[in-house]
Coordinates of C-alpha atoms and ligand atoms in Angstrom, one line a residue:
M1 CA -17.6 -13.4 -23.4
K2 CA -14.9 -10.8 -23.1
K3 CA -12.3 -10.5 -25.8
Y4 CA -8.9 -9.3 -24.6
Q5 CA -6.0 -7.9 -26.6
M6 CA -2.4 -8.0 -25.6
F7 CA -0.1 -5.1 -24.7
V8 CA 2.9 -4.4 -27.0
N9 CA 4.8 -1.2 -27.2
G10 CA 2.1 0.7 -25.4
K11 CA -0.7 -0.5 -27.7
W12 CA -3.5 -3.0 -27.3
V13 CA -3.2 -5.5 -30.2
D14 CA -4.4 -8.8 -31.5
A15 CA -2.0 -11.5 -32.7
K16 CA -0.9 -10.7 -36.3
S17 CA -2.4 -14.0 -37.3
G18 CA -5.7 -13.2 -35.7
K19 CA -5.4 -16.4 -33.7
T20 CA -7.0 -16.6 -30.2
M21 CA -7.2 -19.0 -27.3
K22 CA -10.0 -19.5 -24.8
V23 CA -9.8 -19.1 -21.1
I24 CA -12.0 -21.6 -19.2
N25 CA -13.5 -21.1 -15.8
P26 CA -12.3 -24.3 -14.0
G27 CA -15.2 -24.2 -11.6
N28 CA -18.0 -24.6 -14.3
E29 CA -16.0 -25.4 -17.5
E30 CA -17.6 -22.3 -19.3
V31 CA -15.5 -20.1 -21.5
A32 CA -14.7 -17.0 -19.5
A33 CA -12.8 -15.0 -22.1
E34 CA -10.6 -15.1 -25.2
V35 CA -7.1 -13.8 -25.6
P36 CA -4.7 -13.5 -28.5
A37 CA -2.5 -16.5 -29.3
A38 CA 0.8 -14.9 -30.3
D39 CA 3.3 -16.3 -32.8
V40 CA 7.1 -15.8 -32.8
E41 CA 6.6 -12.7 -35.0
D42 CA 4.4 -11.0 -32.3
V43 CA 7.0 -11.9 -29.6
R44 CA 9.8 -10.4 -31.7
E45 CA 7.9 -7.1 -32.0
A46 CA 7.5 -7.0 -28.2
V47 CA 11.1 -7.8 -27.7
K48 CA 12.1 -5.0 -30.1
A49 CA 9.8 -2.6 -28.2
A50 CA 11.4 -3.5 -24.9
R51 CA 14.9 -3.3 -26.4
N52 CA 14.3 0.2 -27.8
A53 CA 12.7 1.4 -24.6
F54 CA 15.6 0.1 -22.6
D55 CA 18.3 1.5 -24.9
S56 CA 16.6 4.9 -25.1
G57 CA 17.1 5.3 -21.3
I58 CA 13.5 6.5 -20.9
W59 CA 13.2 4.1 -18.0
S60 CA 16.7 2.7 -17.4
R61 CA 18.2 6.1 -16.8
L62 CA 15.2 7.7 -15.2
E63 CA 16.0 9.1 -11.7
Q64 CA 15.2 6.5 -9.0
K65 CA 12.7 8.9 -7.4
K66 CA 10.7 9.2 -10.6
R67 CA 10.7 5.5 -11.2
S68 CA 9.4 5.0 -7.7
E69 CA 6.7 7.6 -8.1
L70 CA 5.4 6.0 -11.3
M71 CA 5.5 2.6 -9.7
L72 CA 3.5 3.9 -6.7
R73 CA 0.8 5.0 -9.2
V74 CA 0.6 1.4 -10.2
V75 CA 0.0 0.6 -6.6
D76 CA -2.8 3.1 -6.4
G77 CA -4.3 1.5 -9.5
L78 CA -4.0 -2.0 -8.0
I79 CA -5.7 -0.7 -4.8
A80 CA -8.6 0.9 -6.8
K81 CA -9.2 -2.4 -8.7
Q82 CA -8.6 -4.8 -5.9
N83 CA -12.0 -6.4 -5.8
E84 CA -12.3 -6.6 -9.6
L85 CA -8.9 -8.2 -9.8
A86 CA -9.7 -10.7 -7.1
E87 CA -12.9 -11.7 -8.8
L88 CA -11.3 -12.1 -12.2
E89 CA -8.4 -14.1 -10.6
S90 CA -10.9 -16.5 -9.0
L91 CA -13.0 -16.8 -12.1
S92 CA -10.1 -17.8 -14.4
S93 CA -7.7 -19.6 -12.0
G94 CA -10.2 -21.4 -9.7
A95 CA -8.8 -19.7 -6.6
T96 CA -11.5 -19.4 -4.0
L97 CA -12.9 -15.9 -3.7
R98 CA -11.8 -16.1 0.0
K99 CA -8.2 -16.6 -1.1
S100 CA -8.2 -14.1 -3.9
T101 CA -9.7 -11.3 -1.7
M102 CA -7.6 -12.1 1.3
I103 CA -4.3 -13.2 -0.2
D104 CA -3.8 -12.6 -4.0
A105 CA -5.1 -9.1 -4.4
P106 CA -3.8 -7.6 -1.1
L107 CA -0.4 -9.2 -1.6
A108 CA -0.2 -8.0 -5.2
V109 CA -0.6 -4.5 -3.7
E110 CA 1.9 -5.0 -0.9
H111 CA 4.6 -6.7 -3.0
F112 CA 4.3 -4.1 -5.8
R113 CA 4.6 -1.4 -3.2
H114 CA 7.6 -3.0 -1.7
F115 CA 9.5 -2.8 -5.0
A116 CA 8.1 0.7 -5.8
E117 CA 9.7 1.9 -2.5
L118 CA 12.9 -0.1 -3.1
A119 CA 13.1 1.6 -6.5
Y120 CA 13.8 4.8 -4.6
K121 CA 15.4 3.6 -1.4
K122 CA 17.8 1.0 -2.8
D123 CA 21.3 2.4 -2.8
L124 CA 22.7 1.8 -6.2
Y125 CA 26.2 2.8 -5.1
E126 CA 27.8 0.4 -2.7
P127 CA 31.2 1.5 -1.3
L128 CA 34.0 -1.0 -1.1
P129 CA 36.9 -0.6 1.5
W130 CA 39.8 1.5 0.5
I131 CA 42.4 -0.5 -1.5
N132 CA 46.1 0.4 -0.8
F133 CA 48.0 -2.1 -2.8
P134 CA 49.4 -1.9 -5.3
S135 CA 48.0 1.5 -5.8
V136 CA 45.8 3.6 -3.5
S137 CA 42.4 3.5 -5.0
W138 CA 38.8 4.3 -4.2
N139 CA 36.4 1.5 -5.2
F140 CA 32.7 1.2 -5.4
V141 CA 30.0 -0.9 -7.0
V142 CA 27.3 0.5 -9.2
R143 CA 24.1 -1.5 -9.5
E144 CA 22.9 -1.3 -13.1
P145 CA 19.8 -2.8 -14.8
I146 CA 20.4 -6.0 -16.8
G147 CA 18.4 -4.8 -19.8
V148 CA 15.5 -6.6 -21.4
A149 CA 13.9 -9.4 -19.3
G150 CA 11.7 -12.1 -20.7
Q151 CA 9.4 -13.4 -17.9
I152 CA 7.3 -16.5 -17.9
I153 CA 4.8 -17.3 -15.2
P154 CA 2.5 -20.2 -14.1
W155 CA -1.2 -20.4 -13.6
N156 CA -1.4 -21.0 -9.8
F157 CA -0.9 -17.4 -8.6
P158 CA -1.3 -15.5 -11.9
L159 CA -1.6 -11.9 -10.5
L160 CA 0.9 -12.3 -7.8
M161 CA 3.5 -14.0 -10.0
A162 CA 3.1 -11.1 -12.6
V163 CA 3.9 -8.7 -9.8
W164 CA 6.9 -10.8 -8.5
K165 CA 8.3 -10.6 -12.1
I166 CA 7.4 -7.1 -13.2
A167 CA 7.9 -5.1 -10.0
P168 CA 11.5 -5.9 -9.2
A169 CA 12.5 -5.7 -12.8
L170 CA 11.0 -2.2 -13.2
A171 CA 12.4 -1.1 -9.8
A172 CA 15.9 -1.8 -11.0
G173 CA 15.4 -0.1 -14.4
N174 CA 14.8 -3.0 -16.7
C175 CA 12.2 -3.4 -19.5
V176 CA 10.1 -6.5 -19.7
I177 CA 8.1 -8.9 -21.8
L178 CA 5.8 -11.0 -19.6
K179 CA 4.2 -14.2 -20.8
P180 CA 1.3 -15.3 -18.6
A181 CA 0.3 -19.0 -18.4
S182 CA -2.2 -19.9 -21.1
Y183 CA -4.9 -21.0 -18.6
T184 CA -4.7 -17.7 -16.7
P185 CA -3.7 -14.6 -18.7
L186 CA -6.5 -12.2 -17.6
T187 CA -5.2 -10.5 -14.5
A188 CA -1.7 -10.0 -16.0
L189 CA -3.5 -8.1 -18.9
E190 CA -5.4 -6.1 -16.3
L191 CA -2.1 -5.3 -14.6
A192 CA -0.8 -4.1 -17.9
K193 CA -3.8 -1.8 -18.2
I194 CA -3.0 -0.3 -14.7
I195 CA 0.7 0.1 -15.7
E196 CA -0.4 1.9 -18.9
E197 CA -2.8 4.2 -16.9
A198 CA 0.0 5.0 -14.4
G199 CA 2.0 6.5 -17.2
I200 CA 4.9 4.1 -17.4
P201 CA 6.3 4.7 -20.9
A202 CA 5.4 2.6 -23.9
G203 CA 7.6 -0.4 -24.5
V204 CA 8.8 -0.6 -20.9
V205 CA 6.2 -3.3 -20.0
N206 CA 4.8 -5.7 -22.6
V207 CA 2.4 -8.6 -22.0
V208 CA 2.3 -11.2 -24.7
T209 CA -0.2 -14.1 -24.5
G210 CA 0.3 -17.4 -26.2
S211 CA 1.7 -20.9 -25.7
G212 CA 4.9 -21.7 -23.8
G213 CA 6.3 -23.6 -26.7
I214 CA 6.1 -20.5 -28.9
V215 CA 6.1 -17.4 -26.8
G216 CA 8.1 -18.8 -23.9
E217 CA 10.7 -20.5 -26.2
E218 CA 11.2 -17.3 -28.2
L219 CA 11.7 -15.2 -25.0
A220 CA 14.3 -17.7 -23.8
S221 CA 16.1 -17.7 -27.2
N222 CA 15.9 -14.2 -28.6
P223 CA 19.3 -12.6 -28.6
M224 CA 17.9 -9.2 -27.7
V225 CA 16.7 -10.6 -24.4
D226 CA 19.3 -10.2 -21.6
K227 CA 17.6 -12.2 -18.9
V228 CA 14.9 -14.8 -18.6
A229 CA 13.0 -15.5 -15.5
L230 CA 10.6 -18.4 -15.2
T231 CA 8.3 -19.7 -12.5
G232 CA 7.1 -23.1 -13.5
S233 CA 7.9 -26.7 -13.6
T234 CA 11.4 -28.2 -13.3
V235 CA 11.0 -29.7 -16.8
V236 CA 10.3 -26.4 -18.4
G237 CA 13.0 -24.8 -16.3
R238 CA 15.6 -27.2 -17.8
R239 CA 14.4 -26.3 -21.3
V240 CA 14.5 -22.5 -20.7
M241 CA 18.0 -22.8 -19.3
E242 CA 19.1 -24.8 -22.3
L243 CA 17.7 -22.2 -24.7
A244 CA 19.1 -19.3 -22.7
S245 CA 22.5 -20.9 -22.7
K246 CA 22.9 -20.2 -26.5
T247 CA 23.2 -16.5 -25.7
V248 CA 24.3 -16.9 -22.1
K249 CA 21.4 -15.0 -20.7
K250 CA 21.1 -14.4 -17.0
V251 CA 18.5 -16.9 -15.6
T252 CA 16.2 -17.0 -12.6
L253 CA 14.2 -20.1 -12.1
E254 CA 11.5 -20.7 -9.5
L255 CA 10.6 -24.4 -10.0
G256 CA 8.8 -27.2 -8.4
G257 CA 8.8 -28.5 -4.8
K258 CA 8.0 -31.5 -2.7
S259 CA 8.4 -29.9 0.7
A260 CA 8.4 -31.7 4.0
N261 CA 6.4 -30.5 6.9
I262 CA 7.8 -32.0 10.1
I263 CA 5.7 -32.5 13.2
L264 CA 8.0 -33.1 16.2
A265 CA 6.6 -34.9 19.3
D266 CA 6.5 -31.7 21.4
A267 CA 4.5 -29.7 18.9
I268 CA 1.2 -28.1 20.0
I269 CA -1.0 -30.7 18.2
D270 CA -4.0 -28.6 17.3
E271 CA -1.9 -25.9 15.8
A272 CA 0.3 -28.3 13.9
V273 CA -2.9 -30.1 12.5
D274 CA -4.2 -26.8 11.1
G275 CA -0.8 -25.9 9.8
A276 CA -0.4 -29.3 8.1
L277 CA -3.8 -28.9 6.4
F278 CA -3.3 -25.2 5.4
G279 CA 0.2 -26.2 4.2
T280 CA -1.2 -28.8 1.8
F281 CA -4.7 -28.0 0.8
L282 CA -4.5 -24.2 0.3
H283 CA -5.5 -23.5 -3.3
A284 CA -6.2 -27.3 -3.8
G285 CA -2.5 -28.0 -3.3
Q286 CA -1.5 -26.0 -6.4
V287 CA 1.2 -24.1 -4.5
C288 CA 4.8 -24.8 -5.3
E289 CA 6.0 -24.6 -1.6
S290 CA 3.1 -26.8 -0.3
G291 CA 4.1 -29.2 2.5
T292 CA 2.9 -32.2 0.7
R293 CA 5.1 -34.7 2.6
L294 CA 3.9 -34.7 6.2
L295 CA 6.4 -36.2 8.5
V296 CA 4.9 -37.1 11.9
D297 CA 6.8 -38.4 15.0
E298 CA 5.5 -41.9 15.9
K299 CA 5.1 -40.8 19.5
I300 CA 2.1 -38.6 18.7
Y301 CA 1.1 -40.2 15.4
D302 CA -2.2 -41.7 16.3
K303 CA -3.5 -38.7 18.2
F304 CA -2.3 -36.3 15.5
M305 CA -3.8 -38.3 12.6
D306 CA -7.2 -38.7 14.3
K307 CA -7.4 -34.9 14.6
L308 CA -6.0 -34.3 11.1
I309 CA -8.5 -36.5 9.4
A310 CA -11.4 -35.0 11.4
R311 CA -10.3 -31.5 10.5
A312 CA -9.7 -32.3 6.9
K313 CA -13.3 -33.5 6.6
G314 CA -14.4 -29.9 7.4
I315 CA -12.8 -28.5 4.2
K316 CA -15.6 -27.3 2.0
V317 CA -15.1 -28.2 -1.6
G318 CA -17.2 -26.1 -4.0
Y319 CA -17.5 -23.5 -6.7
Q320 CA -14.7 -21.0 -6.1
M321 CA -17.0 -17.9 -6.4
D322 CA -19.1 -18.9 -3.4
Y323 CA -17.7 -17.3 -0.4
E324 CA -18.4 -20.4 1.8
T325 CA -16.2 -22.6 -0.4
T326 CA -12.8 -23.2 1.2
M327 CA -11.3 -25.4 -1.6
G328 CA -12.0 -24.9 -5.2
P329 CA -11.2 -26.9 -8.4
V330 CA -7.8 -27.5 -9.9
V331 CA -7.0 -25.4 -12.9
S332 CA -7.9 -27.7 -15.8
A333 CA -9.1 -31.1 -16.9
T334 CA -5.5 -32.0 -17.7
Q335 CA -4.3 -31.1 -14.3
R336 CA -7.1 -33.1 -12.7
E337 CA -6.0 -36.1 -14.8
T338 CA -2.4 -35.7 -13.6
V339 CA -3.6 -35.6 -10.0
E340 CA -5.8 -38.6 -10.5
G341 CA -2.8 -40.4 -12.1
Y342 CA -0.9 -39.8 -8.9
I343 CA -3.7 -41.0 -6.7
K344 CA -3.7 -44.2 -8.7
A345 CA 0.1 -44.5 -8.3
G346 CA -0.3 -44.1 -4.5
L347 CA -2.8 -47.0 -4.5
D348 CA -0.7 -49.1 -6.8
E349 CA 2.3 -48.7 -4.5
K350 CA 0.1 -49.7 -1.5
A351 CA 0.0 -46.4 0.3
K352 CA -3.2 -46.4 2.4
L353 CA -5.9 -43.9 1.3
V354 CA -7.7 -42.5 4.4
I355 CA -9.8 -39.8 2.9
G356 CA -10.7 -38.5 -0.6
G357 CA -9.2 -39.9 -3.8
K358 CA -12.2 -39.1 -5.9
R359 CA -14.1 -36.4 -7.6
P360 CA -16.8 -35.0 -5.3
A361 CA -20.1 -36.7 -6.2
D362 CA -22.2 -33.5 -6.0
M363 CA -20.0 -31.4 -8.4
K364 CA -21.2 -32.2 -11.9
K365 CA -19.2 -29.5 -13.6
G366 CA -15.7 -28.2 -12.9
F367 CA -12.3 -29.8 -12.3
F368 CA -12.8 -30.9 -8.7
V369 CA -10.8 -33.4 -6.6
E370 CA -11.5 -34.2 -3.0
P371 CA -8.9 -33.4 -0.4
T372 CA -6.9 -36.7 -0.4
I373 CA -4.7 -38.1 2.4
F374 CA -2.4 -41.2 2.1
V375 CA -0.8 -42.8 5.1
D376 CA 1.8 -45.6 5.3
V377 CA 3.8 -43.7 2.7
K378 CA 7.4 -44.5 2.1
N379 CA 9.6 -41.7 0.9
S380 CA 10.7 -43.8 -2.1
M381 CA 7.1 -43.9 -3.5
K382 CA 6.2 -41.8 -6.5
I383 CA 3.6 -39.8 -4.4
A384 CA 6.4 -38.8 -2.1
Q385 CA 9.1 -38.0 -4.7
E386 CA 7.1 -36.2 -7.5
E387 CA 5.3 -33.0 -7.4
I388 CA 1.6 -33.6 -7.7
F389 CA 0.3 -30.0 -7.7
G390 CA -3.1 -31.1 -6.4
P391 CA -4.9 -31.7 -3.1
V392 CA -2.9 -34.9 -2.1
L393 CA -1.0 -35.3 1.1
A394 CA 1.5 -38.1 1.8
V395 CA 2.0 -38.9 5.5
I396 CA 5.2 -40.6 6.6
K397 CA 5.9 -41.7 10.2
F398 CA 9.3 -41.2 11.7
K399 CA 11.1 -42.4 14.9
T400 CA 13.9 -39.8 15.4
V401 CA 14.5 -36.2 14.4
E402 CA 17.6 -37.3 12.5
E403 CA 15.5 -39.7 10.5
A404 CA 13.0 -36.9 9.8
I405 CA 15.8 -34.6 8.5
K406 CA 17.1 -37.4 6.3
I407 CA 13.7 -38.0 4.8
A408 CA 13.1 -34.3 4.3
N409 CA 16.4 -34.0 2.4
D410 CA 15.9 -37.2 0.3
S411 CA 14.3 -35.2 -2.6
M412 CA 15.5 -33.7 -5.9
Y413 CA 13.7 -30.5 -4.8
G414 CA 14.6 -28.0 -2.1
L415 CA 12.0 -25.2 -2.1
A416 CA 10.6 -25.0 1.4
G417 CA 9.4 -26.9 4.5
G418 CA 8.0 -26.6 8.0
V419 CA 8.9 -27.7 11.5
W420 CA 6.4 -27.8 14.4
S421 CA 7.8 -27.8 17.9
T422 CA 7.7 -25.9 21.2
D423 CA 11.5 -26.3 21.5
L424 CA 12.5 -23.4 19.4
P425 CA 16.3 -23.9 19.6
R426 CA 15.9 -27.4 18.4
A427 CA 13.4 -26.4 15.7
I428 CA 15.9 -23.9 14.4
E429 CA 18.6 -26.6 14.3
V430 CA 16.2 -28.8 12.2
A431 CA 15.4 -25.8 10.0
K432 CA 19.1 -25.3 9.3
A433 CA 19.6 -29.0 8.5
I434 CA 16.9 -28.9 5.8
R435 CA 18.3 -28.1 2.4
T436 CA 15.6 -25.7 1.1
G437 CA 15.3 -22.0 0.5
T438 CA 12.5 -21.4 3.1
V439 CA 11.6 -23.1 6.4
W440 CA 8.7 -22.0 8.5
I441 CA 8.7 -22.9 12.2
N442 CA 5.2 -23.2 13.6
D443 CA 3.7 -21.6 10.5
Y444 CA 3.3 -22.4 6.8
H445 CA 3.0 -20.5 3.5
L446 CA 3.7 -17.1 5.1
I447 CA 5.6 -15.3 2.4
N448 CA 6.7 -11.8 3.1
A449 CA 7.9 -9.1 0.6
I450 CA 11.1 -8.5 2.5
A451 CA 12.2 -12.2 2.7
P452 CA 14.0 -14.0 -0.1
F453 CA 12.0 -16.9 -1.8
G454 CA 13.6 -19.5 -4.0
G455 CA 14.9 -23.0 -4.2
Y456 CA 17.9 -25.2 -3.4
K457 CA 18.7 -28.2 -5.7
Q458 CA 16.3 -28.6 -8.7
S459 CA 13.8 -26.2 -7.2
G460 CA 15.6 -23.4 -9.0
I461 CA 18.2 -20.7 -9.3
G462 CA 18.1 -17.3 -7.7
R463 CA 15.8 -15.6 -5.3
E464 CA 12.7 -13.5 -5.6
L465 CA 11.4 -10.8 -3.2
G466 CA 13.3 -8.5 -0.9
A467 CA 16.5 -6.8 -1.8
Y468 CA 17.6 -10.3 -3.0
G469 CA 14.9 -10.2 -5.7
F470 CA 15.9 -6.7 -6.7
D471 CA 19.6 -7.6 -7.0
E472 CA 18.6 -10.5 -9.4
Y473 CA 17.7 -7.7 -11.9
T474 CA 20.9 -5.9 -11.6
Q475 CA 24.5 -6.2 -12.8
A476 CA 27.2 -5.3 -10.3
K477 CA 29.7 -3.0 -12.0
H478 CA 33.0 -2.3 -10.2
I479 CA 34.5 1.1 -10.7
H480 CA 38.1 1.7 -9.6
V481 CA 39.4 5.3 -9.2
A482 CA 43.1 5.6 -8.8
V483 CA 44.0 8.1 -6.1
A484 CA 47.7 7.7 -6.0
P485 CA 48.4 5.9 -9.3
R486 CA 52.1 6.2 -9.4
K487 CA 52.4 3.8 -6.5
A488 CA 51.5 1.0 -8.9
K489 CA 54.1 1.9 -11.4
F490 CA 56.0 -1.4 -10.9
W491 CA 53.0 -3.2 -12.4
Y492 CA 53.1 -1.1 -15.5
D493 CA 56.9 -1.6 -15.6
L494 CA 56.2 -5.3 -16.3
L495 CA 55.3 -4.1 -19.8
L496 CA 56.8 -0.7 -20.2
D497 CA 60.2 -1.1 -18.5
Ligands
LIG1 P1 4.8 -25.1 -16.6 O1 4.2 -26.0 -17.5 O2 6.3 -25.2 -16.3 O3 4.5 -23.6 -17.2 C1 4.9 -22.5 -16.6 C2 5.0 -21.4 -17.7 O4 6.0 -21.8 -18.6 C3 3.7 -21.2 -18.4 O5 3.6 -19.9 -18.8 C4 3.9 -22.1 -19.7 O6 3.2 -21.6 -20.8 C5 5.4 -21.8 -19.9 N1 6.0 -22.9 -20.8 C6 5.6 -24.1 -21.0 N2 6.5 -24.7 -21.9 C7 7.4 -23.9 -22.1 C8 8.6 -23.9 -22.9 N3 9.0 -25.0 -23.6 N4 9.4 -22.9 -23.0 C9 9.1 -21.7 -22.3 N5 8.0 -21.6 -21.5 C10 7.2 -22.7 -21.4 O7 4.2 -25.1 -15.2 P2 2.6 -25.0 -14.9 O8 2.1 -26.3 -15.3 O9 2.1 -23.8 -15.5 O10 2.7 -24.7 -13.3 C11 2.9 -25.7 -12.4 C12 4.4 -25.8 -12.0 O11 5.0 -24.6 -11.7 C13 4.6 -26.7 -10.8 O12 5.6 -27.6 -11.1 C14 5.0 -25.7 -9.7 O13 5.8 -26.2 -8.7 C15 5.7 -24.7 -10.4 N6 5.6 -23.4 -9.7 C16 6.7 -23.0 -9.0 C17 6.7 -21.8 -8.3 C18 7.9 -21.3 -7.5 O14 7.9 -20.2 -7.1 N7 8.9 -22.1 -7.4 C19 5.5 -21.1 -8.2 C20 4.4 -21.5 -8.9 C21 4.5 -22.7 -9.7 P3 1.8 -22.3 -21.1 O15 0.9 -21.9 -20.0 O16 1.4 -21.7 -22.4 O17 2.0 -23.8 -21.2
LIG2 MG1 2.5 -26.9 -18.2

């Protein structure tokens, strides 16, 4: 079993208390590794390191080109270790090796590169139009880093979420303390190693492992932290916001979802079927933007559902490290219990279970749940309102497009959604009527480094990725340069007549 240390102020250290926590492989329930379990004292040291690094200007005032060059070295490191990272990601998070090699590792490279390039290309001076009244002045906005960012990430995409947090913050000149999820801290620690090897100065990036209640809460409360960014559940989002309010920190929250995937009557059925399954069962449903409410037009319902069920039976549940496996376990025993609780709730509320609902009989070890589909679901049911974060699809039949939009919007969440139709102008109208941060038309889950990602309503605050994600780590400072100051003299005369 490998023993990891955490990365604080450029050094690899244990928790001061010596406490550790175990990382379990969710596919066989064996201990995969051990990491430090930090206390508040350890977090404070990391915050101090980030604060000193930021205030020294070693990173925050470094030329954009130099920042970019160092970040591009991280990209080289990620490329060199891609296979190793994919394997470790799968081992500790339960992601299938197929997904970690085709999605997690390559996207980590691409998204880090996006921000490494933006670090250089992003214009930090934005001109404003000339102002002529009351004085003639030249005005511009300077984008400055916010300072020290505390960043808290979940267990579903551990490496990619670490990149989504660290890369934009660094690109804009901030220093960070990242707290990975307790189930999945390993690839974030490997990323810290790559960052160290790339020559990013000590203290600029710190990775502290430990529980959310201790490490996360300290990051959200510590007065030396200027911004806190969380990807996680809405419940924890509320808590982080509450703690951050005491020192009025900037906050970015990427929270839960219960997205609607809408199949209109003129959709290409075979494509929509695959899109509906991919949109729900990718990573055993542990994806925040999953289209877990499937809204199907009654005109095509029977034909669509026959195909959907037949195709769903082809999903191969198994050990995540076998390349033939297309759906692995959920992350933990607790998460499996949560999912099973929702399956029971679906049955109690008289939704009709058409496939799945159980643990696969042939998997004796590991936290597996079969792909599960409920039909005859009403949007008011618990399985349609609450985020399950497991392989459970709720299918709802609709009569009119207006009704579908109404159902889609009847949710406290607003993260994403899908529309399947061959009538693109109409599909775009539907996309605009859905109150969420992302809508895919005739696709699902396709996230791109240049496009903003984030939620409406209780799915969050702020955006990640693209120039939008970069701006979330900057302050906009207005500088006013008087060119003909005496013209404004009558304003000064109010006081100095
Ligand atoms: P979670 O319980 O909210 O945990 C997320 C992170 O917050 C973890 O690092 C966790 O640490 C930490 N945390 C827990 N309690 C905390 C507290 N009181 N103060 C500060 N930090 C705390 O979520 P999860 O169970 O890991 O992940 C599933 C949820 O994340 C789902 O609801 C999903 O929708 C959401 N999610 C959203 C997005 C998005 O982009 N919108 C992406 C992925 C996941 P520990 O691991 O130590 O508990
Ligand atoms: Mg949790």
